[in-house]
Tab-separated table of C-alpha atoms in Angstrom:
chain	number	residue	atom	x	y	z
A	1	UNK	CA	11.131	18.257	-26.516
A	2	UNK	CA	14.766	18.707	-25.227
A	3	UNK	CA	16.567	15.616	-24.746
A	4	UNK	CA	19.517	14.297	-22.735
A	5	UNK	CA	20.930	11.449	-23.908
A	6	UNK	CA	23.429	8.833	-22.143
A	7	UNK	CA	25.167	6.335	-24.168
A	8	UNK	CA	26.658	3.193	-22.874
A	9	UNK	CA	26.738	3.377	-19.439
A	10	UNK	CA	28.677	0.185	-18.077
A	11	UNK	CA	27.757	-1.493	-14.947
A	12	UNK	CA	28.779	-4.708	-13.692
A	13	UNK	CA	25.870	-6.381	-11.540
A	14	UNK	CA	24.413	-9.678	-10.873
A	15	UNK	CA	20.898	-10.035	-12.723
A	16	UNK	CA	19.666	-13.030	-14.392
A	17	UNK	CA	17.632	-16.221	-14.228
A	18	UNK	CA	20.819	-18.657	-13.771
A	19	UNK	CA	22.246	-19.242	-10.580
A	20	UNK	CA	25.930	-18.540	-12.476
A	21	UNK	CA	24.770	-15.245	-13.412
A	22	UNK	CA	23.765	-14.097	-9.835
A	23	UNK	CA	27.036	-15.590	-8.533
A	24	UNK	CA	29.562	-14.524	-11.090
A	25	UNK	CA	27.940	-11.405	-12.304
A	26	UNK	CA	28.271	-9.674	-15.793
A	27	UNK	CA	28.487	-6.458	-17.489
A	28	UNK	CA	25.218	-4.392	-18.442
A	29	UNK	CA	24.988	-1.643	-20.576
A	30	UNK	CA	22.660	1.283	-20.405
A	31	UNK	CA	21.536	3.899	-22.939
A	32	UNK	CA	18.833	6.348	-22.504
A	33	UNK	CA	17.164	9.545	-23.832
A	34	UNK	CA	15.080	11.949	-21.097
A	35	UNK	CA	13.037	14.383	-22.435
A	36	UNK	CA	12.513	17.791	-20.544
A	37	UNK	CA	12.225	21.638	-21.316
A	38	UNK	CA	15.892	22.750	-21.039
A	39	UNK	CA	14.720	26.441	-21.627
A	40	UNK	CA	15.249	28.002	-17.879
A	41	UNK	CA	18.568	25.807	-17.599
A	42	UNK	CA	19.936	27.063	-20.933
A	43	UNK	CA	19.196	30.836	-20.484
A	44	UNK	CA	19.248	31.299	-16.658
A	45	UNK	CA	21.942	28.993	-15.519
A	46	UNK	CA	19.224	27.293	-13.264
A	47	UNK	CA	20.139	24.105	-12.272
A	48	UNK	CA	17.224	22.976	-10.399
A	49	UNK	CA	15.896	23.254	-14.399
A	50	UNK	CA	18.629	20.582	-15.385
A	51	UNK	CA	19.422	16.899	-14.651
A	52	UNK	CA	23.069	16.562	-13.637
A	53	UNK	CA	24.089	13.451	-15.767
A	54	UNK	CA	27.082	12.678	-13.461
A	55	UNK	CA	24.888	12.000	-10.543
A	56	UNK	CA	22.271	10.593	-12.615
A	57	UNK	CA	24.743	7.925	-14.014
A	58	UNK	CA	26.083	7.301	-10.595
A	59	UNK	CA	22.518	6.944	-8.889
A	60	UNK	CA	21.711	4.471	-11.679
A	61	UNK	CA	24.657	2.534	-10.862
A	62	UNK	CA	23.881	2.254	-7.169
A	63	UNK	CA	20.310	1.348	-7.765
A	64	UNK	CA	21.438	-1.250	-10.620
A	65	UNK	CA	23.784	-2.853	-8.324
A	66	UNK	CA	21.501	-2.963	-4.771
A	67	UNK	CA	19.598	-5.650	-5.816
A	68	UNK	CA	19.327	-8.754	-8.033
A	69	UNK	CA	16.677	-9.511	-10.484
A	70	UNK	CA	15.773	-12.475	-12.593
A	71	UNK	CA	14.645	-10.563	-15.750
A	72	UNK	CA	16.506	-7.639	-17.225
A	73	UNK	CA	12.884	-6.130	-18.143
A	74	UNK	CA	12.438	-5.693	-14.437
A	75	UNK	CA	15.730	-3.980	-13.858
A	76	UNK	CA	14.808	-1.619	-16.772
A	77	UNK	CA	11.568	-0.837	-15.448
A	78	UNK	CA	12.580	-0.181	-11.949
A	79	UNK	CA	15.404	2.223	-13.352
A	80	UNK	CA	12.670	4.305	-15.322
A	81	UNK	CA	10.407	4.460	-12.130
A	82	UNK	CA	12.827	5.569	-9.962
A	83	UNK	CA	14.192	8.203	-12.354
A	84	UNK	CA	10.738	9.775	-12.898
A	85	UNK	CA	10.498	9.994	-9.078
A	86	UNK	CA	13.856	11.415	-8.537
A	87	UNK	CA	13.494	14.141	-11.465
A	88	UNK	CA	9.963	15.414	-11.844
A	89	UNK	CA	11.313	17.829	-14.491
A	90	UNK	CA	11.764	14.661	-16.749
A	91	UNK	CA	8.679	14.312	-19.061
A	92	UNK	CA	9.770	11.231	-21.268
A	93	UNK	CA	12.389	8.317	-21.011
A	94	UNK	CA	13.401	6.118	-23.426
A	95	UNK	CA	15.836	3.607	-21.737
A	96	UNK	CA	17.470	0.652	-23.543
A	97	UNK	CA	19.071	-2.046	-21.147
A	98	UNK	CA	21.822	-4.215	-22.848
A	99	UNK	CA	23.075	-7.450	-22.078
A	100	UNK	CA	26.311	-8.319	-24.138
A	101	UNK	CA	27.326	-11.092	-21.917
A	102	UNK	CA	23.991	-12.880	-22.395
A	103	UNK	CA	23.850	-16.792	-21.841
A	104	UNK	CA	23.421	-17.471	-25.511
A	105	UNK	CA	25.628	-20.453	-27.119
A	106	UNK	CA	25.400	-18.582	-30.578
A	107	UNK	CA	27.032	-15.853	-32.224
A	108	UNK	CA	25.611	-12.957	-30.751
A	109	UNK	CA	26.645	-9.275	-30.204
A	110	UNK	CA	24.115	-8.270	-27.414
A	111	UNK	CA	20.610	-8.797	-26.349
A	112	UNK	CA	18.751	-5.918	-24.942
A	113	UNK	CA	15.414	-4.526	-23.973
A	114	UNK	CA	13.924	-0.982	-24.249
A	115	UNK	CA	11.358	0.876	-22.133
A	116	UNK	CA	9.690	4.142	-23.275
A	117	UNK	CA	7.383	6.090	-20.859
A	118	UNK	CA	6.001	9.474	-21.199
A	119	UNK	CA	4.308	11.340	-18.299
A	120	UNK	CA	0.557	11.973	-19.316
A	121	UNK	CA	-2.553	13.799	-17.523
A	122	UNK	CA	-5.644	11.769	-16.779
A	123	UNK	CA	-8.975	12.584	-14.858
A	124	UNK	CA	-10.128	10.134	-12.225
A	125	UNK	CA	-13.737	10.192	-10.595
A	126	UNK	CA	-14.129	9.365	-6.856
A	127	UNK	CA	-17.519	8.453	-5.145
A	128	UNK	CA	-18.447	7.163	-1.927
A	129	UNK	CA	-21.631	6.185	-0.017
A	130	UNK	CA	-20.503	4.159	2.919
A	131	UNK	CA	-18.983	4.722	6.197
A	132	UNK	CA	-17.057	7.954	6.341
A	133	UNK	CA	-17.633	9.149	3.109
A	134	UNK	CA	-15.204	12.190	2.867
A	135	UNK	CA	-12.665	10.311	4.756
A	136	UNK	CA	-12.915	7.394	2.155
A	137	UNK	CA	-12.175	9.987	-0.647
A	138	UNK	CA	-9.134	11.365	0.863
A	139	UNK	CA	-7.855	7.926	1.672
A	140	UNK	CA	-7.877	6.903	-1.756
A	141	UNK	CA	-6.143	9.942	-2.868
A	142	UNK	CA	-3.311	9.328	-0.578
A	143	UNK	CA	-3.114	5.908	-1.993
A	144	UNK	CA	-2.867	7.074	-5.202
A	145	UNK	CA	0.185	9.574	-4.090
A	146	UNK	CA	1.920	6.625	-2.484
A	147	UNK	CA	2.161	5.080	-5.724
A	148	UNK	CA	4.077	8.172	-7.569
A	149	UNK	CA	0.738	9.483	-9.077
A	150	UNK	CA	0.881	13.106	-8.729
A	151	UNK	CA	-2.157	15.137	-7.863
A	152	UNK	CA	-2.449	18.091	-10.111
A	153	UNK	CA	-6.071	19.464	-9.268
A	154	UNK	CA	-8.931	18.258	-6.956
A	155	UNK	CA	-12.579	19.554	-7.470
A	156	UNK	CA	-14.569	20.264	-4.574
A	157	UNK	CA	-16.476	17.481	-2.786
A	158	UNK	CA	-20.267	17.485	-3.729
A	159	UNK	CA	-23.168	15.349	-2.324
A	160	UNK	CA	-25.318	13.922	-5.060
A	161	UNK	CA	-28.194	11.614	-5.575
A	162	UNK	CA	-27.671	7.703	-6.592
A	163	UNK	CA	-27.360	7.093	-10.323
A	164	UNK	CA	-28.583	3.864	-11.830
A	165	UNK	CA	-31.989	3.100	-10.204
A	166	UNK	CA	-30.731	1.401	-7.168
A	167	UNK	CA	-32.104	2.545	-3.811
A	168	UNK	CA	-29.264	3.434	-1.341
A	169	UNK	CA	-27.618	6.249	0.414
A	170	UNK	CA	-26.491	9.772	-1.002
A	171	UNK	CA	-22.898	9.641	-2.414
A	172	UNK	CA	-20.244	12.102	-1.998
A	173	UNK	CA	-18.345	12.744	-5.382
A	174	UNK	CA	-15.044	14.319	-6.657
A	175	UNK	CA	-12.949	14.462	-9.825
A	176	UNK	CA	-9.180	14.939	-9.669
A	177	UNK	CA	-6.634	15.553	-12.232
A	178	UNK	CA	-3.430	13.724	-12.226
A	179	UNK	CA	0.160	13.340	-13.954
A	180	UNK	CA	1.405	9.797	-14.332
A	181	UNK	CA	3.681	7.772	-16.495
A	182	UNK	CA	1.754	4.600	-16.227
A	183	UNK	CA	-0.026	3.628	-19.298
A	184	UNK	CA	-3.724	3.825	-18.996
A	185	UNK	CA	-4.382	0.029	-18.688
A	186	UNK	CA	-2.157	0.063	-15.934
A	187	UNK	CA	-3.501	2.969	-14.194
A	188	UNK	CA	-6.795	1.086	-14.393
A	189	UNK	CA	-5.457	-1.817	-12.736
A	190	UNK	CA	-3.899	0.312	-9.787
A	191	UNK	CA	-7.509	2.129	-9.173
A	192	UNK	CA	-8.959	-1.053	-9.225
A	193	UNK	CA	-6.162	-2.484	-6.713
A	194	UNK	CA	-6.884	0.812	-4.362
A	195	UNK	CA	-10.533	-0.254	-4.233
A	196	UNK	CA	-9.769	-3.803	-3.174
A	197	UNK	CA	-7.439	-2.637	-0.495
A	198	UNK	CA	-9.928	-0.200	0.890
A	199	UNK	CA	-12.314	-3.012	1.069
A	200	UNK	CA	-14.859	-2.494	-1.821
A	201	UNK	CA	-17.032	-5.389	-2.746
A	202	UNK	CA	-18.961	-5.496	-6.001
A	203	UNK	CA	-22.349	-6.921	-5.343
A	204	UNK	CA	-24.895	-4.995	-6.762
A	205	UNK	CA	-24.186	-3.237	-10.326
A	206	UNK	CA	-24.345	0.313	-9.388
A	207	UNK	CA	-25.068	-0.248	-5.927
A	208	UNK	CA	-23.475	1.163	-2.660
A	209	UNK	CA	-19.750	1.220	-2.651
A	210	UNK	CA	-17.213	2.122	-0.239
A	211	UNK	CA	-15.206	3.702	-2.677
A	212	UNK	CA	-15.449	3.893	-6.437
A	213	UNK	CA	-12.631	5.209	-8.814
A	214	UNK	CA	-13.342	5.706	-12.496
A	215	UNK	CA	-10.848	6.388	-15.036
A	216	UNK	CA	-12.451	9.291	-17.059
A	217	UNK	CA	-9.938	10.436	-19.528
A	218	UNK	CA	-6.210	9.888	-20.283
A	219	UNK	CA	-5.386	12.830	-22.275
A	220	UNK	CA	-7.108	12.459	-25.864
A	221	UNK	CA	-6.668	8.685	-26.048
A	222	UNK	CA	-9.737	6.453	-27.025
A	223	UNK	CA	-9.144	2.765	-26.054
A	224	UNK	CA	-11.893	0.115	-26.646
A	225	UNK	CA	-11.154	-3.203	-25.280
A	226	UNK	CA	-12.766	-6.077	-22.797
A	227	UNK	CA	-10.957	-4.340	-19.847
A	228	UNK	CA	-10.720	-0.649	-20.547
A	229	UNK	CA	-13.009	1.964	-22.535
A	230	UNK	CA	-11.909	5.563	-22.632
A	231	UNK	CA	-13.112	7.941	-22.311
A	232	UNK	CA	-15.303	6.624	-19.964
A	233	UNK	CA	-18.762	5.659	-21.680
A	234	UNK	CA	-21.244	7.363	-18.997
A	235	UNK	CA	-19.386	10.769	-18.922
A	236	UNK	CA	-21.804	12.927	-20.791
A	237	UNK	CA	-24.919	11.146	-18.900
A	238	UNK	CA	-23.651	11.966	-15.174
A	239	UNK	CA	-24.152	15.189	-13.994
A	240	UNK	CA	-22.311	14.093	-10.570
A	241	UNK	CA	-19.074	13.533	-12.863
A	242	UNK	CA	-19.669	16.419	-15.058
A	243	UNK	CA	-20.114	18.981	-12.436
A	244	UNK	CA	-16.710	18.540	-10.291
A	245	UNK	CA	-15.101	18.042	-13.874
A	246	UNK	CA	-16.186	21.450	-15.067
A	247	UNK	CA	-14.986	23.079	-12.104
A	248	UNK	CA	-11.298	21.869	-12.452
A	249	UNK	CA	-11.336	21.336	-16.497
A	250	UNK	CA	-13.940	23.370	-18.140
A	251	UNK	CA	-12.331	23.761	-21.439
A	252	UNK	CA	-11.282	20.157	-21.664
A	253	UNK	CA	-12.606	18.604	-24.942
A	254	UNK	CA	-14.113	15.105	-24.952
A	255	UNK	CA	-11.787	13.303	-27.738
A	256	UNK	CA	-14.888	11.651	-29.210
A	257	UNK	CA	-17.717	14.072	-28.716
A	258	UNK	CA	-15.241	16.662	-29.777
A	259	UNK	CA	-17.126	19.267	-27.140
A	260	UNK	CA	-15.653	21.112	-24.036
A	261	UNK	CA	-16.597	19.786	-20.774
A	262	UNK	CA	-18.670	22.935	-20.012
A	263	UNK	CA	-20.984	22.353	-23.072
A	264	UNK	CA	-21.599	18.890	-21.869
A	265	UNK	CA	-22.787	20.011	-18.739
A	266	UNK	CA	-25.031	22.800	-20.218
A	267	UNK	CA	-26.662	20.126	-22.774
A	268	UNK	CA	-27.189	17.635	-19.698
A	269	UNK	CA	-28.933	20.440	-17.424
A	270	UNK	CA	-31.069	21.469	-20.250
A	271	UNK	CA	-32.127	17.979	-21.212
A	272	UNK	CA	-33.048	17.416	-17.293
A	273	UNK	CA	-34.652	20.543	-16.837
């Protein structure tokens, strides 16, 4: 992808663990690569399809100097976050933050951290069978938006019977496609945090829930850890997930089963017939 590169922007600011760093300040140096499609800017002189690098450098300077942080990792992360928020056309950022006056009493040129993030698409399943079910789904989506997660598509809301053998009220279910620069494990943590904020209590496995947010896919990533399994392991067994998913992404290919969602729906429906 096309790249805008900014190299060695110097900013004087007051970040660091030691009191002297926050009192006296020091020099920091930023270098970054921003990836986005420059075709329209280059061929049509469309400034809305470009990043004004002079404005961006001034914004970085303002953001950098408006607060103090203990760690340069925090400063670099916030710069990446705000750049994505301010410039939606940017798809990928690699930012290096150097600290040439680092308090290290040895021969040293500079210390630096580099944060590299890329926007990616993910699918999230939503479900509720307590309280105002429809309102619960809407509130969860609003909370995702408030965290900078861009909603690309929303399926219809379907009424479905409970799954898993626990006697309980019927559910409403929905699937959304989102765009986010958060890595998959962080996206999962975000979903769990929203569930907690909304008052979900995990008492019965597959039991009643005020809100359920399941991370189904993050592009074609395959992850297997104690905290996260991607793709979600029960997708091919759950019509209440597949039916709304096929509505918005019929041709998305399951990265393990190697079949499009519409085939998985057909197979499960035939097996249940």
